[in-house]
Coordinates of C-alpha atoms and ligand atoms in Angstrom, one line a residue:
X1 CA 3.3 -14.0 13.4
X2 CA 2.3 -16.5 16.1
X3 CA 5.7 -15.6 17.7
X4 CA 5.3 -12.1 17.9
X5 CA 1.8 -12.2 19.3
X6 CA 3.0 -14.7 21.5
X7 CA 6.0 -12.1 22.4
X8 CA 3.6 -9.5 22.8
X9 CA 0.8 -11.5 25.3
X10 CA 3.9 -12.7 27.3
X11 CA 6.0 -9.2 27.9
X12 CA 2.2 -7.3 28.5
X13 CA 1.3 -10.2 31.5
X14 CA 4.3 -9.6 32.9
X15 CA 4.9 -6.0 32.7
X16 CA 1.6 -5.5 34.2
X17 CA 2.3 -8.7 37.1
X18 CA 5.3 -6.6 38.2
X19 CA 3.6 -3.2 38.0
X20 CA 0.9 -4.9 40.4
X21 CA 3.6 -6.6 42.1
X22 CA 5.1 -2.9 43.0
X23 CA 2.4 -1.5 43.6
X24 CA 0.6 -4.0 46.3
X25 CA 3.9 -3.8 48.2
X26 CA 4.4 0.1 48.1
X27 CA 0.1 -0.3 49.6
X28 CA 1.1 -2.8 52.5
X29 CA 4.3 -0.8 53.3
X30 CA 2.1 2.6 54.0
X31 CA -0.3 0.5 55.7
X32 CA 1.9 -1.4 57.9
X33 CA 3.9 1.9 58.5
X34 CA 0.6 3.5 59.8
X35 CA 0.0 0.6 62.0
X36 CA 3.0 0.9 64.0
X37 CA 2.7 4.6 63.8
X38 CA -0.7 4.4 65.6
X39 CA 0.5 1.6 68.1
X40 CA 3.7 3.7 68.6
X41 CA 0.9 6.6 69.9
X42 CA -0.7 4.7 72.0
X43 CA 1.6 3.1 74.1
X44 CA 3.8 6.3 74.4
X45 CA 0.1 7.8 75.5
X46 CA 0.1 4.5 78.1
X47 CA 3.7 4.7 79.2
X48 CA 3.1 8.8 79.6
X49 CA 0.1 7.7 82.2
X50 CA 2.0 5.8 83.8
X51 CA 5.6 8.1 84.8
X52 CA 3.2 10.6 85.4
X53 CA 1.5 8.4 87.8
X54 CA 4.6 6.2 88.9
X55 CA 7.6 8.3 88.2
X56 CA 11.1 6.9 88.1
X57 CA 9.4 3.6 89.5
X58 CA 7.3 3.0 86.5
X59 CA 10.4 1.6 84.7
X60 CA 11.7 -1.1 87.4
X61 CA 10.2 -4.0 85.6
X62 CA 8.9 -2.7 82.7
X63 CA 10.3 -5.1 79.9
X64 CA 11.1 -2.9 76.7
X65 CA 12.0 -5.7 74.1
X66 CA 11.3 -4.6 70.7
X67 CA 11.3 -0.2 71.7
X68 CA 13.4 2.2 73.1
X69 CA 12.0 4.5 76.1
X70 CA 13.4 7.6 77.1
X71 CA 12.5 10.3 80.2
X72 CA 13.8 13.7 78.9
X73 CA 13.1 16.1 81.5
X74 CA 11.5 20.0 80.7
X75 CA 15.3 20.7 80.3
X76 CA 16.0 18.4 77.4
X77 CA 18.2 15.9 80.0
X78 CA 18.0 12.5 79.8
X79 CA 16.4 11.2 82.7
X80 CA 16.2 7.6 81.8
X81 CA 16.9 5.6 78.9
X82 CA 15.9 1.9 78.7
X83 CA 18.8 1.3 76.0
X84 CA 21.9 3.8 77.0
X85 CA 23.6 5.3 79.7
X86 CA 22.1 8.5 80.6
X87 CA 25.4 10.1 81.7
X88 CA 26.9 10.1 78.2
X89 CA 23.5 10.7 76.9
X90 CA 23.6 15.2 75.5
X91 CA 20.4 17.1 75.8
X92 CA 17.7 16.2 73.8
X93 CA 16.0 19.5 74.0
X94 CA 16.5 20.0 70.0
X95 CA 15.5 16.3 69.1
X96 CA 12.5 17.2 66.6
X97 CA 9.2 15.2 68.4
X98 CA 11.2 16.5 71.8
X99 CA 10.9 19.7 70.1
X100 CA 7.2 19.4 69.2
X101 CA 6.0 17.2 72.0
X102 CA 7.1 20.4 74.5
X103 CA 5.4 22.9 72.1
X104 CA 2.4 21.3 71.6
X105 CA 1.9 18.3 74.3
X106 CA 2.8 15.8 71.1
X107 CA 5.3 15.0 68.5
X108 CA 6.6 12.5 66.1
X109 CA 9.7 12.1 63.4
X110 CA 11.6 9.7 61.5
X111 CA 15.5 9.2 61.3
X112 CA 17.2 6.9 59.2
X113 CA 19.9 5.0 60.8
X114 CA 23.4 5.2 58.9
X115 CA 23.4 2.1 56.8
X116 CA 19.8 3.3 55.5
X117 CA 19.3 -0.1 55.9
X118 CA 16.3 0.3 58.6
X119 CA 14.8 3.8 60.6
X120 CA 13.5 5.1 63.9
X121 CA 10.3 5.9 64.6
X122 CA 9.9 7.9 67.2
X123 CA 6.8 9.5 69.4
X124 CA 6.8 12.5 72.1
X125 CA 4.1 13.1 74.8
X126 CA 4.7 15.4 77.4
X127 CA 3.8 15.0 80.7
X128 CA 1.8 17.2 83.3
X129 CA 5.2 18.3 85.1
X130 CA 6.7 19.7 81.2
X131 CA 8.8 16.1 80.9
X132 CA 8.7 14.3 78.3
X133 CA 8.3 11.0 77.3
X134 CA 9.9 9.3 74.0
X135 CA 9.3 5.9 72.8
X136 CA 11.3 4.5 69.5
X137 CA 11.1 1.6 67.3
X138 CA 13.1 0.2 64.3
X139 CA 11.2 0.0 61.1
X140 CA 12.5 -2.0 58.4
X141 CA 12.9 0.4 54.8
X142 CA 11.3 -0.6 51.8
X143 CA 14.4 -2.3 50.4
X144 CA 14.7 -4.6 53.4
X145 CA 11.3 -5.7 53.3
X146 CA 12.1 -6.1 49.7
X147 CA 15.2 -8.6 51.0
X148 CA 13.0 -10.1 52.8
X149 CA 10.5 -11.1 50.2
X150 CA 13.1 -12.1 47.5
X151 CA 12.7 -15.5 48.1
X152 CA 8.6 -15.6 47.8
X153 CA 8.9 -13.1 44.9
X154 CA 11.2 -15.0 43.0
X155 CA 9.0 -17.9 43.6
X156 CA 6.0 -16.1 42.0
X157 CA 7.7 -14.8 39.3
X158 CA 9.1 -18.0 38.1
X159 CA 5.1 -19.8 39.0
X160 CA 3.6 -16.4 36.5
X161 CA 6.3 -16.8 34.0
X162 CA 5.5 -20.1 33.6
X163 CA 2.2 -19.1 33.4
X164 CA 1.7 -16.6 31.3
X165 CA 4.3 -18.9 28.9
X166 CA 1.8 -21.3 28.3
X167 CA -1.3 -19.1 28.0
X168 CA 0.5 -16.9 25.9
X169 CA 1.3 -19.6 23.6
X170 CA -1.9 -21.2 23.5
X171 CA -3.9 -18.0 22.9
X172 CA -1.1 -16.6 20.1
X173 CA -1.8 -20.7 18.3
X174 CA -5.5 -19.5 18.8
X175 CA -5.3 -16.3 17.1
X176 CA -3.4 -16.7 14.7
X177 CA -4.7 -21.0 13.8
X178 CA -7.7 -19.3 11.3
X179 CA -5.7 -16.9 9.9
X180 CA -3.7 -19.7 8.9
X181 CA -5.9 -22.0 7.8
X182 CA -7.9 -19.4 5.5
X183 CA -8.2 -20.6 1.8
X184 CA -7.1 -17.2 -0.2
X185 CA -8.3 -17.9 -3.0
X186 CA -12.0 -18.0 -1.5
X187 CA -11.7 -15.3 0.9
X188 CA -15.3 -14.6 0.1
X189 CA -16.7 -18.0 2.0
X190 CA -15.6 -16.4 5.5
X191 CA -17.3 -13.1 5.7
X192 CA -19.4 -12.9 8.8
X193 CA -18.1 -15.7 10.5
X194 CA -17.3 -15.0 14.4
X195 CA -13.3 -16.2 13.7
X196 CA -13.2 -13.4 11.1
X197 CA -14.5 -10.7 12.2
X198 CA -11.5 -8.7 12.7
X199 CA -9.9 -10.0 9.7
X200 CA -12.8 -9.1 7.5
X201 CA -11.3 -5.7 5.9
X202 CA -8.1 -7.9 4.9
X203 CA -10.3 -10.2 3.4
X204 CA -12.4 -7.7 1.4
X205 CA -8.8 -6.7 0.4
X206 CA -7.7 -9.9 -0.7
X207 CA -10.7 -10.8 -2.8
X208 CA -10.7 -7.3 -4.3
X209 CA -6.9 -8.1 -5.2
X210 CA -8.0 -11.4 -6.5
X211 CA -10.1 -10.0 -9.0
X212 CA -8.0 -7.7 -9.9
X213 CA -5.3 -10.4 -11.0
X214 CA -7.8 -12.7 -12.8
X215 CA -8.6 -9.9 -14.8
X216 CA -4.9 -8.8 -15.6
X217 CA -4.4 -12.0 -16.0
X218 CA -7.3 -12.5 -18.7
X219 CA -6.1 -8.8 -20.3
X220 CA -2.3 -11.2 -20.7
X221 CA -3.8 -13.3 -21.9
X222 CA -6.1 -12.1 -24.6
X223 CA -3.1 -9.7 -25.5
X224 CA -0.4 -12.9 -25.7
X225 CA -3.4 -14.6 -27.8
X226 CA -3.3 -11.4 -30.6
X227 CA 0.0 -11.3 -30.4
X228 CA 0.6 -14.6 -31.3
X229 CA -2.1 -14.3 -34.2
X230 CA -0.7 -11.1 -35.1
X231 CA 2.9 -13.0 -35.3
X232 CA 1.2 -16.2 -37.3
X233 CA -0.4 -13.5 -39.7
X234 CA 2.4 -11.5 -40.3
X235 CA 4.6 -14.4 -41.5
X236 CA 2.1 -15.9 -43.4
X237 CA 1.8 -11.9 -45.4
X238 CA 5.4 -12.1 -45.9
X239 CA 5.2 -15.6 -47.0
X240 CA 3.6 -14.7 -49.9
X241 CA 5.3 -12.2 -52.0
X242 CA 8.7 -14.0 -50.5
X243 CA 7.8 -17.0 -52.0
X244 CA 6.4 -15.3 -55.3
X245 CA 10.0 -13.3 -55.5
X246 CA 12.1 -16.6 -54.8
X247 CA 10.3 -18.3 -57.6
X248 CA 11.0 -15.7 -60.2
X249 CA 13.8 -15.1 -59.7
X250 CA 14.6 -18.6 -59.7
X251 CA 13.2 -18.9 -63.3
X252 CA 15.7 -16.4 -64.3
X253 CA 18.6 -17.9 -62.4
X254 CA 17.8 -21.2 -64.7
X255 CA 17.5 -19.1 -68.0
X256 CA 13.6 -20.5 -68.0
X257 CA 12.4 -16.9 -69.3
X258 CA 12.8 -15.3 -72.2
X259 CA 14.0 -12.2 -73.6
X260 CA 11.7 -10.6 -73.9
X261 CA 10.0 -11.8 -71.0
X262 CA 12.8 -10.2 -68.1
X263 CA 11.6 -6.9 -67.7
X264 CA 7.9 -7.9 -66.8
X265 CA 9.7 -10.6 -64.6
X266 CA 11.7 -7.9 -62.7
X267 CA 8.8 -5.5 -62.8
X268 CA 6.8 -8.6 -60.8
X269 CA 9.9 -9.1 -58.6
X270 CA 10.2 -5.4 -57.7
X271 CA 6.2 -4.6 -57.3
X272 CA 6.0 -7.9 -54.5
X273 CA 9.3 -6.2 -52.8
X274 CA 7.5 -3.0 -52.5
X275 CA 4.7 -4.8 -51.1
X276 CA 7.0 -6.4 -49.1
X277 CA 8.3 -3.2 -47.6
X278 CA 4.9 -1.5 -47.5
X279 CA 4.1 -4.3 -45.1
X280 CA 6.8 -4.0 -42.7
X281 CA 6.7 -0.2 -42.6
X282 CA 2.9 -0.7 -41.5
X283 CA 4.0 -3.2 -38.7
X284 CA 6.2 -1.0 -37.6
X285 CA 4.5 2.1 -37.1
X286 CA 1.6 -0.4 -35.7
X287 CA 4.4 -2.0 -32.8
X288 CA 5.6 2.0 -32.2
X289 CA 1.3 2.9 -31.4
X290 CA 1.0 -0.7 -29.7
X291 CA 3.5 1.3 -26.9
X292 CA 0.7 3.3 -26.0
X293 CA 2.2 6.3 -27.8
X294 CA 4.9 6.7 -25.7
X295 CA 7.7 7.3 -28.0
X296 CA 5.0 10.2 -29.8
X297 CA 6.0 13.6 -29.6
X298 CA 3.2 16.0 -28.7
X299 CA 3.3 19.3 -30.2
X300 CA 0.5 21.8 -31.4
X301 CA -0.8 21.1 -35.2
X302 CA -3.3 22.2 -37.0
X303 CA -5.3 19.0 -38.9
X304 CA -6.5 21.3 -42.1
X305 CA -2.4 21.3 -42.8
X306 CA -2.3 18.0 -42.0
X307 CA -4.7 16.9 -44.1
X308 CA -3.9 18.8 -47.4
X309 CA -0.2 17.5 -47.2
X310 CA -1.9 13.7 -46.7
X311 CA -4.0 14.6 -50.2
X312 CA -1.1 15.3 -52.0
X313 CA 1.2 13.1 -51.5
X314 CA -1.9 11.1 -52.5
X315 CA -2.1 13.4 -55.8
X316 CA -0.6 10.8 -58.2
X317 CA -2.1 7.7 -57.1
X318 CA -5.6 9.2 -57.1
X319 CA -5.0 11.0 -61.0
X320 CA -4.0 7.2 -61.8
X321 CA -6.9 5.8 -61.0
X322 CA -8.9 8.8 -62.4
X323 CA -10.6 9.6 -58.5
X324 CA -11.0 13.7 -57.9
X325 CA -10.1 14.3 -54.2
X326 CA -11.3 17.6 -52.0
X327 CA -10.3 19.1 -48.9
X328 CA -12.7 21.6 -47.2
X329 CA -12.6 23.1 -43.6
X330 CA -11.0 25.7 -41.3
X331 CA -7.7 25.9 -39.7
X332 CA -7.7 23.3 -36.8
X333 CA -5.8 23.4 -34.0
X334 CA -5.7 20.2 -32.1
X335 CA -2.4 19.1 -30.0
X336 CA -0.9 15.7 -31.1
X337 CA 1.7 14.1 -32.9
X338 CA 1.9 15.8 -36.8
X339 CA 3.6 12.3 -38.2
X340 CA 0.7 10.2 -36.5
X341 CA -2.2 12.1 -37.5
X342 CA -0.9 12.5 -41.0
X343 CA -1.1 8.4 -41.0
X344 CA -4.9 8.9 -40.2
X345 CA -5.8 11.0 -42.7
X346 CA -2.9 9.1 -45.4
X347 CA -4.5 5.7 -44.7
X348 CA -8.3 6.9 -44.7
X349 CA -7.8 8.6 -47.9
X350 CA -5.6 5.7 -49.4
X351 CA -8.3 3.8 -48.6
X352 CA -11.2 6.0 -50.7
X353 CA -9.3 6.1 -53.5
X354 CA -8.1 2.4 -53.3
X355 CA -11.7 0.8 -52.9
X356 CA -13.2 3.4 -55.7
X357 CA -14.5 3.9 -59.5
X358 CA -13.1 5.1 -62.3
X359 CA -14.7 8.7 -62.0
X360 CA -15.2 8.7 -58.6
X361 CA -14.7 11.2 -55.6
X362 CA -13.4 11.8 -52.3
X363 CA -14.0 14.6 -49.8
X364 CA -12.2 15.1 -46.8
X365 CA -13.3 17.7 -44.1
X366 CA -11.7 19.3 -41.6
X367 CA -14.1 20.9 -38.9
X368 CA -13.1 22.2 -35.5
X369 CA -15.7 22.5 -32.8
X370 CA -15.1 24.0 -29.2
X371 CA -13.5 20.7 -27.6
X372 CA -13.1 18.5 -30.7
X373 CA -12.5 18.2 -34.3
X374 CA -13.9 16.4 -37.0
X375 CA -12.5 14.8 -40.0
X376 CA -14.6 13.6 -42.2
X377 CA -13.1 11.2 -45.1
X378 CA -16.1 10.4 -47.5
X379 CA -15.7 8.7 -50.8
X380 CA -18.3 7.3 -53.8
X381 CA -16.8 3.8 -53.9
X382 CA -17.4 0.4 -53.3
X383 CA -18.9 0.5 -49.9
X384 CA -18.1 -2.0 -47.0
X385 CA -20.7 -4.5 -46.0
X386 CA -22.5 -4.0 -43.0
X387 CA -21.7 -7.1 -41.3
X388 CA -17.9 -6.4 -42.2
X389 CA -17.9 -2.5 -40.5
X390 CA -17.0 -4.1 -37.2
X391 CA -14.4 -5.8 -38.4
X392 CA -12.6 -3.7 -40.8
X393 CA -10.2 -2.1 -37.8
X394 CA -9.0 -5.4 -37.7
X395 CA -5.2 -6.3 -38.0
X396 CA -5.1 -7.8 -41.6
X397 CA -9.4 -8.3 -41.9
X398 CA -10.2 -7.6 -45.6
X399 CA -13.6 -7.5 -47.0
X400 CA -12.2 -8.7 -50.6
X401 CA -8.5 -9.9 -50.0
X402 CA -7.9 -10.6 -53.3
X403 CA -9.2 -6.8 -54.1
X404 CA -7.1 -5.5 -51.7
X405 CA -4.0 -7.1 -52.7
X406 CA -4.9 -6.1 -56.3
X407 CA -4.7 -2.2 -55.2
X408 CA -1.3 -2.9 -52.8
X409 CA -3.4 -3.0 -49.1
X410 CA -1.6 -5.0 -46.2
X411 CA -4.2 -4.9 -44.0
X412 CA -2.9 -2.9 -41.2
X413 CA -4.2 0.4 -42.7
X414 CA -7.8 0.6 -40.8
X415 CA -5.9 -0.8 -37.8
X416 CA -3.2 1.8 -37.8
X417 CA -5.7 4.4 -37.8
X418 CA -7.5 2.8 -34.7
X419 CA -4.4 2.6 -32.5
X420 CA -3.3 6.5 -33.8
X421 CA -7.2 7.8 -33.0
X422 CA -7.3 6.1 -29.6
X423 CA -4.0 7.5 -28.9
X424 CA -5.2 10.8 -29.3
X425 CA -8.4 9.8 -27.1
X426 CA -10.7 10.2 -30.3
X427 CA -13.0 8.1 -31.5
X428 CA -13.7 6.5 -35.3
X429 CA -17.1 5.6 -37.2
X430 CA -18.0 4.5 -40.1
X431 CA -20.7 4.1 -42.4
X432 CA -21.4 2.9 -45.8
X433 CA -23.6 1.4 -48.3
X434 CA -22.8 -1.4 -50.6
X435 CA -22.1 0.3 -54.3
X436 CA -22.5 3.9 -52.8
X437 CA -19.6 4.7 -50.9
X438 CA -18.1 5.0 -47.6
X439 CA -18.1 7.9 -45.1
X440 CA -15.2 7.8 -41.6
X441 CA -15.6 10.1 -39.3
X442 CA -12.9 10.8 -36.8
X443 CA -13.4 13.2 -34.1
X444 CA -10.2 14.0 -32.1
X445 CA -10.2 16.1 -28.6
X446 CA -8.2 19.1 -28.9
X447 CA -6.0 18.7 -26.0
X448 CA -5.9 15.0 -25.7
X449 CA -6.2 14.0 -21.9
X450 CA -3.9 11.1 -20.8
X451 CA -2.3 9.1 -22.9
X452 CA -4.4 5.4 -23.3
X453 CA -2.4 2.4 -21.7
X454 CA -1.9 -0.2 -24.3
X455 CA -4.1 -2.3 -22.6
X456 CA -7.1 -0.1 -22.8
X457 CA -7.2 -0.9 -26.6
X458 CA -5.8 -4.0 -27.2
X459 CA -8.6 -5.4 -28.1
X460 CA -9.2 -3.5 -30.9
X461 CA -6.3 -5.0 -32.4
Ligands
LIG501 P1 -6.1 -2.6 -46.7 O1 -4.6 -2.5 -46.6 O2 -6.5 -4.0 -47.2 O3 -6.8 -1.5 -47.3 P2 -7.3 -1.6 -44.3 O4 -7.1 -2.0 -42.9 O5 -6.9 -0.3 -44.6 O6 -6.5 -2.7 -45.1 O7 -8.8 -1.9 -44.6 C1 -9.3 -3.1 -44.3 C2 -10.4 -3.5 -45.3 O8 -11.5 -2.6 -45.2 C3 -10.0 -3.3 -46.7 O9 -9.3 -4.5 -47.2 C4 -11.2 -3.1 -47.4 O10 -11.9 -4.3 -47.8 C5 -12.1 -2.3 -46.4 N1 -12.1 -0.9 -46.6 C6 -11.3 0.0 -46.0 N2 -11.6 1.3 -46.4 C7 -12.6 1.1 -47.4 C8 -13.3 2.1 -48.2 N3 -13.1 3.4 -48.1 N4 -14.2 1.6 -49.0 C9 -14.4 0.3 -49.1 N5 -13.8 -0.7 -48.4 C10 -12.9 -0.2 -47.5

């Protein structure tokens, strides 16, 4: 950077040295050109005076070093020329200041010699008797006065070069020496101070960016930290009914059981295996919502559908544990993924006829409203404590674990329904009493507005 303003402060001071450079001598050119002109005037005015006074005798010892002087007569014949041979000399009648001094008692022009390396200036004044008198001299053109000057020119350029070198290097260390020495990850201590100014905006920029990192960084974090429980948790579930499945079947490998004594043995073997795969299914669907939903189809579906099919595949486990179950509402169309919504309503209901009596009930309602639906899963059971409602969405928080490992729960269910809710942009509550029963209510948009970023959520894990 220091380069490049160093680049730019040295090829500015020089571009504009040379401009001014150019354009002083183009001044002192015109000016010195006028000079001449006017002193070119004057003495052809003097030298006029004096032929008309003197005639031919006016030239015998007039000393004509440095100009030319010419007699033309009314004619346009030379009558005398201080520089050539007026014999060989043609008629000067069409010369242009002959021209005009005749018409008009005065005249001037300008010719360029051949070489174009210098030109004639000439003046006319015509006399009382219709003569005419013509002085010349040789002006230098602008590129010999150049020539002339290359040698105090080049001298200058080489004195400003070095010049603006070292001032352009000092002032480019100068700039750019705070910039430099600015402590980014405090950009905050510099506002309002007169070296940072300009640099203020970039600063706002950078702090604004630094915040924005720590807190990305934080969201990692916390994220890595749940996954890593999440990871500790779900080996430690798995653990359990593995170790419980190795043993029996140990005991049967060794012929330690009896008879009579197998079938219960395998029944134990295959209930912990379905528990076993009831867990993994539930991590999985958890990991495919952990993506944000991204792999979710989205198509239109109507939750009332939804939630009857939910019921009865729930028919047999509810008759089993002697619970009634009820669906009331009107068609509801809401767009969302069918298979994700169905695990809402599935898990919610599981749940109510999971953690209830013998006896018992569970309603579920389905009510669409202009923007939003609500589902309502409400059951007679055993309630969730206050303190524990929080908590419940948990990934593998249990109120009773030994409870919910009685009735075949991983865990996951409450958490599943969390991630599948926010997905659709809904929102869950709950509310219960201890010994009375439990009521979720689940209220979904109907067209779901962008999809949440994982992030947004995590911490509902
Ligand atoms: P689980 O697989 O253990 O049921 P969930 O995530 O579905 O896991 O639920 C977490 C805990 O919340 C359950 O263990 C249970 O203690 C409590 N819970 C969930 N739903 C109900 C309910 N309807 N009534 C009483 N307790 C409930």
């Amino acid at each position: 950077m220091s380069n490049k303003i160093f680049k730019g402060i040295w090829i500015v001071a020089l571009s504009v040295f040379l401009a001014s450079l150019v354009f002083i001598m183009g001044l002192s050119y015109n000016y010195f050109t006028g000079l001449q002109k006017n002193q070119l005037r004057n003495e052809t005015e003097l030298a006029a005076e004096g032929v008309a006074n003197a005639g031919m005798h006016y030239f015998d010892d007039l000393n004509t070093e440095g100009y030319r002087i010419t007699w033309i007569g009314a004619d346009g014949d030379v009558l005398y020329d201080s520089d050539a041979d007026t014999a060989t000399m043609e008629n000067h009648v069409e010369r242009k200041e002959v021209k005009q001094a005749l018409a008009a008692g005065y005249g001037e022009s300008v010719r360029y010699s051949s070489t174009l390396s210098d030109k004639q200036l000439y003046a006319a004044k015509r006399l009382p008797d219709g003569s005419v008198i013509r002085l010349s001299i040789v002006q230098a053109t602008v590129w010999m006065l150049i020539l002339g000057f290359v040698q105090p020119i080049c001298i200058v350029i080489l004195i400003a070069l070095a010049l603006t070198f070292v001032l352009a290097s000092h002032i480019a260390k100068k700039i750019v020496k705070p910039i430099n020495e600015i402590d980014l990850n405090k950009p905050e201590q510099y506002y309002g101070q007169e070296n940072y100014k300009e640099v203020e905006p970039l600063l706002l920029h950078i702090a604004a960016q630094q915040s924005q990192l720590k807190k990305d960084q934080e969201q990692i974090e916390k994220t890595s930290l749940i996954r890593q429980e999440f990871t500790a948790n779900v080996s430690h579930e798995l653990k359990t009914p593995l170790h419980a499945i190795s043993g029996y079947a140990e005991l049967l490998e060794n012929g330690m059981v009896r008879e009579e004594d197998i079938k219960p043995f395998a029944g134990k073997i295959r209930s912990e295996s379905s528990r076993m795969t009831k867990l993994v299914e539930d991590i999985i669907e958890l990991t495919k919502l952990d993506n944000g939903g991204a792999e979710i189809e989205w198509e239109d579906c109507n939750l009332l559908r939804i939630a009857e099919n939910a019921v009865d595949s729930l028919d047999a486990a509810a008759s089993a544990l002697h619970v009634a179950v009820s669906v009331d509402g009107t068609d509801a169309p809401i767009k969302g993924s069918p298979q994700t919504l169905y695990s809402i309503v599935y898990n919610l209901c599981d749940n109510a006829i999971k953690y209830n009596h013998a006896g018992g009930s569970v309603s579920v309602t389905v009510c669409p409203q202009k923007n939003d639906t609500v589902l309502t899963v409400k059951d007679t059971g055993v309630g969730i404590p206050e303190a524990c409602q929080d908590r419940v969405f948990e990934r593998f928080y249990r109120v009773d674990r030994s409870h919910s490992t009685e009735v075949g729960g991983t865990g996951l269910g409450l958490s599943i329904v969390k991630h599948a809710v926010m997905i659709h942009g809904g929102r869950i509550t709950v509310s219960s009493e201890i010994g009375k029963g439990t009521e979720f209510m689940v209220i979904l948009p109907n067209e779901p507005g962008e999809i949440r970023a994982e992030g947004d959520y995590a911490h509902y894990a």
